[in-house]
Amino acid sequence: MQFMLLFSRQGKLRLQKWYVPLCDKEKKKITRELVQTVLARKPKMCSFLEWRDLKIVYKRYASLYFCCAIEDQDNELITLEIIHRYVELLDKYFGSVCELDIIFNFEKAYFILDEFLLGGEAQETSKKNVLKAIEQADLLQEPRHEVL
Amino acid sequence: MPAPIRLRELIRTIRTARTQAEEREMIQKECAAIRSSFREEDNTYRCRNVAKLLYMHMLGYPAHFGQLECLKLIASQKFTDKRIGYLGAMLLLDERQDVHLLMTNCIKNDLNHSTQYVQGLALCTLGCMGSSEMCRDLAGEVEKLLKTSNSYLRKKAALCAVHVIRKVPELMEMFLPATKNLLSEKNHGVLHTSVVLLTEMCERSPDMLSHFRKNEKLVPQLVRILKNLIMSGYSPEHDVSGISDPFLQVRILRLLRILGKGDDDSSEAMNDILAQVATNTETSKNVGNAILYETVLTIMDIKSESGLRVLAINILGRFLLNNDKNIRYVALTSLLKTVQTDHNAVQRHRSTIVDCLKDLDVSIKRRAMELSFALVNGNNIRGMMKELLYFLDSCDPDFKADCASGIFLAAEKYAPSKRWHIDTIMRVLTTAGSYVRDDSVPNLIQLITNSVEMHAYTVQRLYKALLDDISQQPLVQVASWCIGEYGDLLVSGQCEEEEPIQVSEDEVLDVLEGLLVSNLSTPVTRGYSLTAIMKLSTRFSSLNRIKKVVSIYGSSIDVELQQRAVEYNALFKKYDHMRSALLERMPIMEKTATNGPAEIVQTNGETDSTILDTKHLPNITQPASQANDLLDLLGGNDVVPVIQTTVPTKPASAGGELLDLLGDLSLTGGPTPTPAPSVPMSQPPFLLDGLTSQPLFNDIAAVIPPMTAYNKNGLKIEFTFERSNPNPNIAVITIHATNSTEAEMTEFVFQAAVPKTFQLQLLSPSSNVVPALNQGSVTQVIRVLNPQKQQLRMRIKLTYTHKGSPVQDLAEVNNFPPQSWQ
């Protein structure tokens, strides 16, 4: 995976994870163009599209679009499963996750993602283990409302 | 100093902003506060401030002043600080800035931290954004962690190693020992990441690949693991819709693909498991299909036996029928990859593929279209073309150009009949005419001229199409050209293929003139129609009207049109005797590879000088320079522009082939006193001959004198001669039939026969009405091939209608001048 973007129906970015080195300007340009492209897609269209020389896999969950850019050899269908697994993790962690949870706790969304994927690949295929690791790490933290 | 506001507060506040300006104001205020807080080196709230900064960065505001603060957080001992610090580093720093190198030491320390979650943070950051320098410095630490028994760290180290290898490929070797028993792990996380690591190594290095194949016997190990996953019972930890750890299965299948590719033994070893996965995987959910998809890709890539390949293609065939469009998309993509190698197997699914043309999704339609074109062959061309034409009608504009080109190509390769081919082209031009590529116009014209028996049908259909719609330029251009060329067939109602339409010369001219004035016509199209009108001057009898049109455009603002009109005017005025020969029917063009589309696109009607400049036309460029030489010798005037501008009496965009023939024609259509230089190579272009240097050439060239072949009952037929430039064995004779009686001769047909040792080719006559009182002539070109250089003899037969009664006569022509056949 080269990058993952989460954005709302209005095109507001909620999370961006880049696994390739790009400067800020390039990231902004890619984000803007890709968001536009995906938002223009009609509901009946399939979840895959070619964009530049990348394969884009996207799926909408409620008001959020989850969008991944994968390489040529990557399997699009399993990427959909990866996206789904991430949503499940968020759901379990926040308890019926919604967009507001991700807005107000964005750093946690990143922490969960970083326990699930590393360098663009899945590091843990067990849902239970990912959540356990997050739980344990959270315990090492001071209470959030005090620190942040 | 009051505590900086909390992250949650800030987010809430910013979200209340109603305008972009309001938001910007809030952000600026907070950034200022954060900046002063940073300046004060406040340790307590640094974490909070950086978190707020990261939020604002996500909204799109600059946050570079927080980069160093991230580093300070990473160096802190508090876990929260580290967590936010590493997150900030991953978001704000990138390897182009030297700042990131300051992280290296911190990461090194954290890789050896006592808490595994801190180690995890370091591994994650390094594996996500580590630069080559950092990777070089820290590879050793990563390698160490790869050998740890702690599976939490081992799995992260494996992926970190993947990143290191991608950044610094030379370091791959050092990770090799650590991979020794990676696959004997039970932990799925480690297994998954190990497979990823092994995949990376095998993809990058053929040596590694063969090492893993032969020495490590990777294939049996992977087969075993995969088998366990499939056969083992329900495992709640890894279950996804009834399938055990699909992520791992997919990665293993991908690694097997790499190991089996090009290797018989490996391929054989994995044959069974692939068949098993292919047949037993549950297909009701996306997960199962994801695994099947990967299996199919593997089967197609390795040296699998044919039974397995057929199985794979059938899976793809089933995918095509799946309700889930993602599955259909993936199937079409895979089929496109395999259509070359397993053509027959894919053909079996042709009807399903064609159905996908009607899908709503753009990507699916495109793939279905590409695949359809790949599957077209001589047997299915009619059926496929019906579907493809229907598709062309209804598809998005983005597709039309590609689809039209594909249809033309397929039609050219597999057309079952000329009529079908022309009909297909007509259909494309009328439905997607404006999307057709520029180079199709000359290709189509060439195709049409070659279908001699279809000329009347073609011009009739094109005329009818023009009546409906003149907005699609390629259609209009082809139609104008055809009308100019075959207009006589149109008005004479000669169509065999369908009901001939009644159309008068005036109606045809109305249409062509309409094109000239229409706003929809491009300059190129106007050029085509003006030339077509001009050509009709030898095919129609409404000369006055044509002359009027031509003279009007002599003052056109469009330089190209003006030039053409002026030349044509000159033809009417000074060089009328040449007009018929000049505007004769085009002979069949040969499609030469050199006169390709690229050429033609450039010369599409605009720049005639470029036509002459191109090196593909030795016939013209040579004579052009010769002509200049001759002119130099004889103190010639500004003839050069004449060469160039009179060339476009043929549609310039037909490019090279036409100019070839122009070279030829120049020799055939000579008027009575035309000189025919005895040295074949120095033939100047006809136009040069005729128009300005006629008197000059009379002095130099040797002339084959013209002769009267027949003179009876008021009908006189004169023969004038040319030697064919490329082939001196061919004598080119132009007959000029004139009528001195007061009544015109209609339905005039000239026929000729020669002895067996000769070969005769009779081109189309300029018309079949010989006007009365010598007011004009009918010309026709005869080409006689005389390889044995025997004395030329000919028998001619004349039939015409004069004053209502039919006349027929036979005659022998024996008085050919010796120069015409020696």
Tab-separated table of C-alpha atoms in Angstrom, chain A residues 4-146:
chain	number	residue	atom	x	y	z
A	4	MET	CA	-4.467	5.535	2.957
A	5	LEU	CA	-6.825	8.489	3.190
A	6	LEU	CA	-9.994	8.946	5.189
A	7	PHE	CA	-12.270	11.795	4.208
A	8	SER	CA	-15.824	12.939	4.658
A	9	ARG	CA	-18.522	13.401	2.058
A	10	GLN	CA	-17.652	17.088	1.970
A	11	GLY	CA	-14.077	16.237	1.153
A	12	LYS	CA	-12.613	17.045	4.582
A	13	LEU	CA	-9.589	14.979	5.428
A	14	ARG	CA	-9.892	12.952	8.654
A	15	LEU	CA	-6.762	10.810	8.460
A	16	GLN	CA	-3.816	10.479	6.115
A	17	LYS	CA	-1.195	7.755	6.296
A	18	TRP	CA	1.618	7.866	3.757
A	19	TYR	CA	3.914	4.913	3.211
A	20	VAL	CA	5.932	6.567	0.446
A	21	PRO	CA	8.177	9.624	0.845
A	22	LEU	CA	6.577	12.689	-0.683
A	23	CYS	CA	6.841	16.356	0.137
A	24	ASP	CA	3.940	18.190	1.680
A	25	LYS	CA	3.010	19.930	-1.541
A	26	GLU	CA	2.752	16.666	-3.454
A	27	LYS	CA	0.702	15.058	-0.717
A	28	LYS	CA	-1.718	17.975	-0.758
A	29	LYS	CA	-2.052	17.806	-4.541
A	30	ILE	CA	-2.640	14.074	-4.589
A	31	THR	CA	-5.139	14.318	-1.757
A	32	ARG	CA	-7.093	17.098	-3.418
A	33	GLU	CA	-7.284	15.355	-6.791
A	34	LEU	CA	-8.040	11.920	-5.490
A	35	VAL	CA	-10.732	13.145	-3.124
A	36	GLN	CA	-12.381	14.926	-6.018
A	37	THR	CA	-12.199	11.831	-8.193
A	38	VAL	CA	-13.642	9.494	-5.587
A	39	LEU	CA	-16.405	11.870	-4.551
A	40	ALA	CA	-17.472	12.122	-8.178
A	41	ARG	CA	-18.103	8.371	-8.376
A	42	LYS	CA	-21.689	7.243	-8.483
A	43	PRO	CA	-22.989	4.796	-5.901
A	44	LYS	CA	-23.423	1.956	-8.380
A	45	MET	CA	-19.823	1.980	-9.520
A	46	CYS	CA	-17.289	-0.549	-8.415
A	47	SER	CA	-14.794	0.087	-5.648
A	48	PHE	CA	-11.757	0.124	-7.874
A	49	LEU	CA	-10.410	2.680	-10.235
A	50	GLU	CA	-7.184	3.438	-12.027
A	51	TRP	CA	-5.712	6.763	-11.117
A	52	ARG	CA	-2.366	7.888	-12.480
A	53	ASP	CA	-0.423	4.646	-12.388
A	54	LEU	CA	-1.957	3.403	-9.165
A	55	LYS	CA	-4.863	1.187	-8.326
A	56	ILE	CA	-7.272	2.892	-5.955
A	57	VAL	CA	-9.526	0.889	-3.675
A	58	TYR	CA	-12.185	2.794	-1.792
A	59	LYS	CA	-15.220	2.060	0.320
A	60	ARG	CA	-17.720	4.268	2.048
A	61	TYR	CA	-18.749	3.591	5.586
A	62	ALA	CA	-21.550	5.936	6.640
A	63	SER	CA	-20.190	9.433	6.123
A	64	LEU	CA	-16.554	8.441	5.720
A	65	TYR	CA	-14.653	7.325	2.665
A	66	PHE	CA	-11.753	4.936	3.222
A	67	CYS	CA	-9.392	5.140	0.278
A	68	CYS	CA	-6.210	3.152	-0.344
A	69	ALA	CA	-3.677	3.328	-3.131
A	70	ILE	CA	-2.127	-0.041	-3.877
A	71	GLU	CA	0.460	-1.279	-6.293
A	72	ASP	CA	-0.013	-3.276	-9.427
A	73	GLN	CA	0.702	-6.661	-7.863
A	74	ASP	CA	-1.552	-6.098	-4.877
A	75	ASN	CA	-4.882	-7.872	-4.623
A	76	GLU	CA	-7.783	-5.410	-4.760
A	77	LEU	CA	-10.267	-7.715	-3.118
A	78	ILE	CA	-8.118	-8.428	-0.103
A	79	THR	CA	-7.503	-4.682	0.229
A	80	LEU	CA	-11.237	-4.286	0.698
A	81	GLU	CA	-10.909	-6.780	3.528
A	82	ILE	CA	-8.073	-4.775	5.027
A	83	ILE	CA	-10.204	-1.673	4.988
A	84	HIS	CA	-13.031	-3.600	6.553
A	85	ARG	CA	-10.783	-5.001	9.250
A	86	TYR	CA	-9.622	-1.492	10.153
A	87	VAL	CA	-13.193	-0.314	10.454
A	88	GLU	CA	-13.963	-3.297	12.673
A	89	LEU	CA	-11.033	-2.432	14.910
A	90	LEU	CA	-12.170	1.170	15.226
A	91	ASP	CA	-15.665	-0.036	15.892
A	92	LYS	CA	-14.571	-2.372	18.661
A	93	TYR	CA	-12.313	0.220	20.228
A	94	PHE	CA	-14.729	3.151	20.226
A	95	GLY	CA	-17.880	1.106	20.494
A	96	SER	CA	-20.034	1.763	17.408
A	97	VAL	CA	-17.626	4.179	15.889
A	98	CYS	CA	-18.849	7.213	13.981
A	99	GLU	CA	-17.075	10.030	12.186
A	100	LEU	CA	-17.090	12.273	15.244
A	101	ASP	CA	-15.080	9.709	17.205
A	102	ILE	CA	-12.391	9.826	14.590
A	103	ILE	CA	-12.448	13.615	14.484
A	104	PHE	CA	-12.081	14.088	18.219
A	105	ASN	CA	-9.740	11.168	18.772
A	106	PHE	CA	-7.732	11.225	15.604
A	107	GLU	CA	-4.490	10.342	17.337
A	108	LYS	CA	-6.070	7.115	18.552
A	109	ALA	CA	-7.212	6.261	15.057
A	110	TYR	CA	-3.592	6.552	14.022
A	111	PHE	CA	-2.383	4.414	16.923
A	112	ILE	CA	-4.820	1.665	16.009
A	113	LEU	CA	-3.808	1.834	12.368
A	114	ASP	CA	-0.156	1.611	13.366
A	115	GLU	CA	-0.836	-1.548	15.325
A	116	PHE	CA	-2.618	-3.114	12.373
A	117	LEU	CA	-0.446	-2.000	9.437
A	118	LEU	CA	3.252	-1.293	9.259
A	119	GLY	CA	4.964	0.036	6.154
A	120	GLY	CA	1.740	-0.558	4.222
A	121	GLU	CA	1.406	-4.246	5.066
A	122	ALA	CA	-0.694	-6.002	7.690
A	123	GLN	CA	1.410	-6.866	10.730
A	124	GLU	CA	-1.280	-8.653	12.672
A	125	THR	CA	-4.136	-10.668	11.281
A	126	SER	CA	-5.862	-11.352	14.551
A	127	LYS	CA	-8.386	-8.719	15.589
A	128	LYS	CA	-8.019	-9.727	19.165
A	129	ASN	CA	-4.276	-9.237	19.238
A	130	VAL	CA	-4.405	-5.768	17.755
A	131	LEU	CA	-6.941	-4.610	20.284
A	132	LYS	CA	-5.026	-6.209	23.112
A	133	ALA	CA	-1.866	-4.365	22.139
A	134	ILE	CA	-3.686	-1.038	21.987
A	135	GLU	CA	-5.262	-1.676	25.319
A	136	GLN	CA	-1.917	-2.431	26.915
A	137	ALA	CA	-0.247	0.576	25.376
A	138	ASP	CA	-3.081	2.808	26.563
A	139	LEU	CA	-2.398	1.652	30.083
A	140	LEU	CA	1.098	3.035	29.866
A	141	GLN	CA	-0.319	6.406	29.070
A	142	GLU	CA	-1.364	9.009	31.527
A	143	PRO	CA	-5.087	9.688	31.398
A	144	ARG	CA	-5.853	11.432	28.179
A	145	HIS	CA	-7.898	14.250	29.561
A	146	GLU	CA	-4.991	15.255	31.740
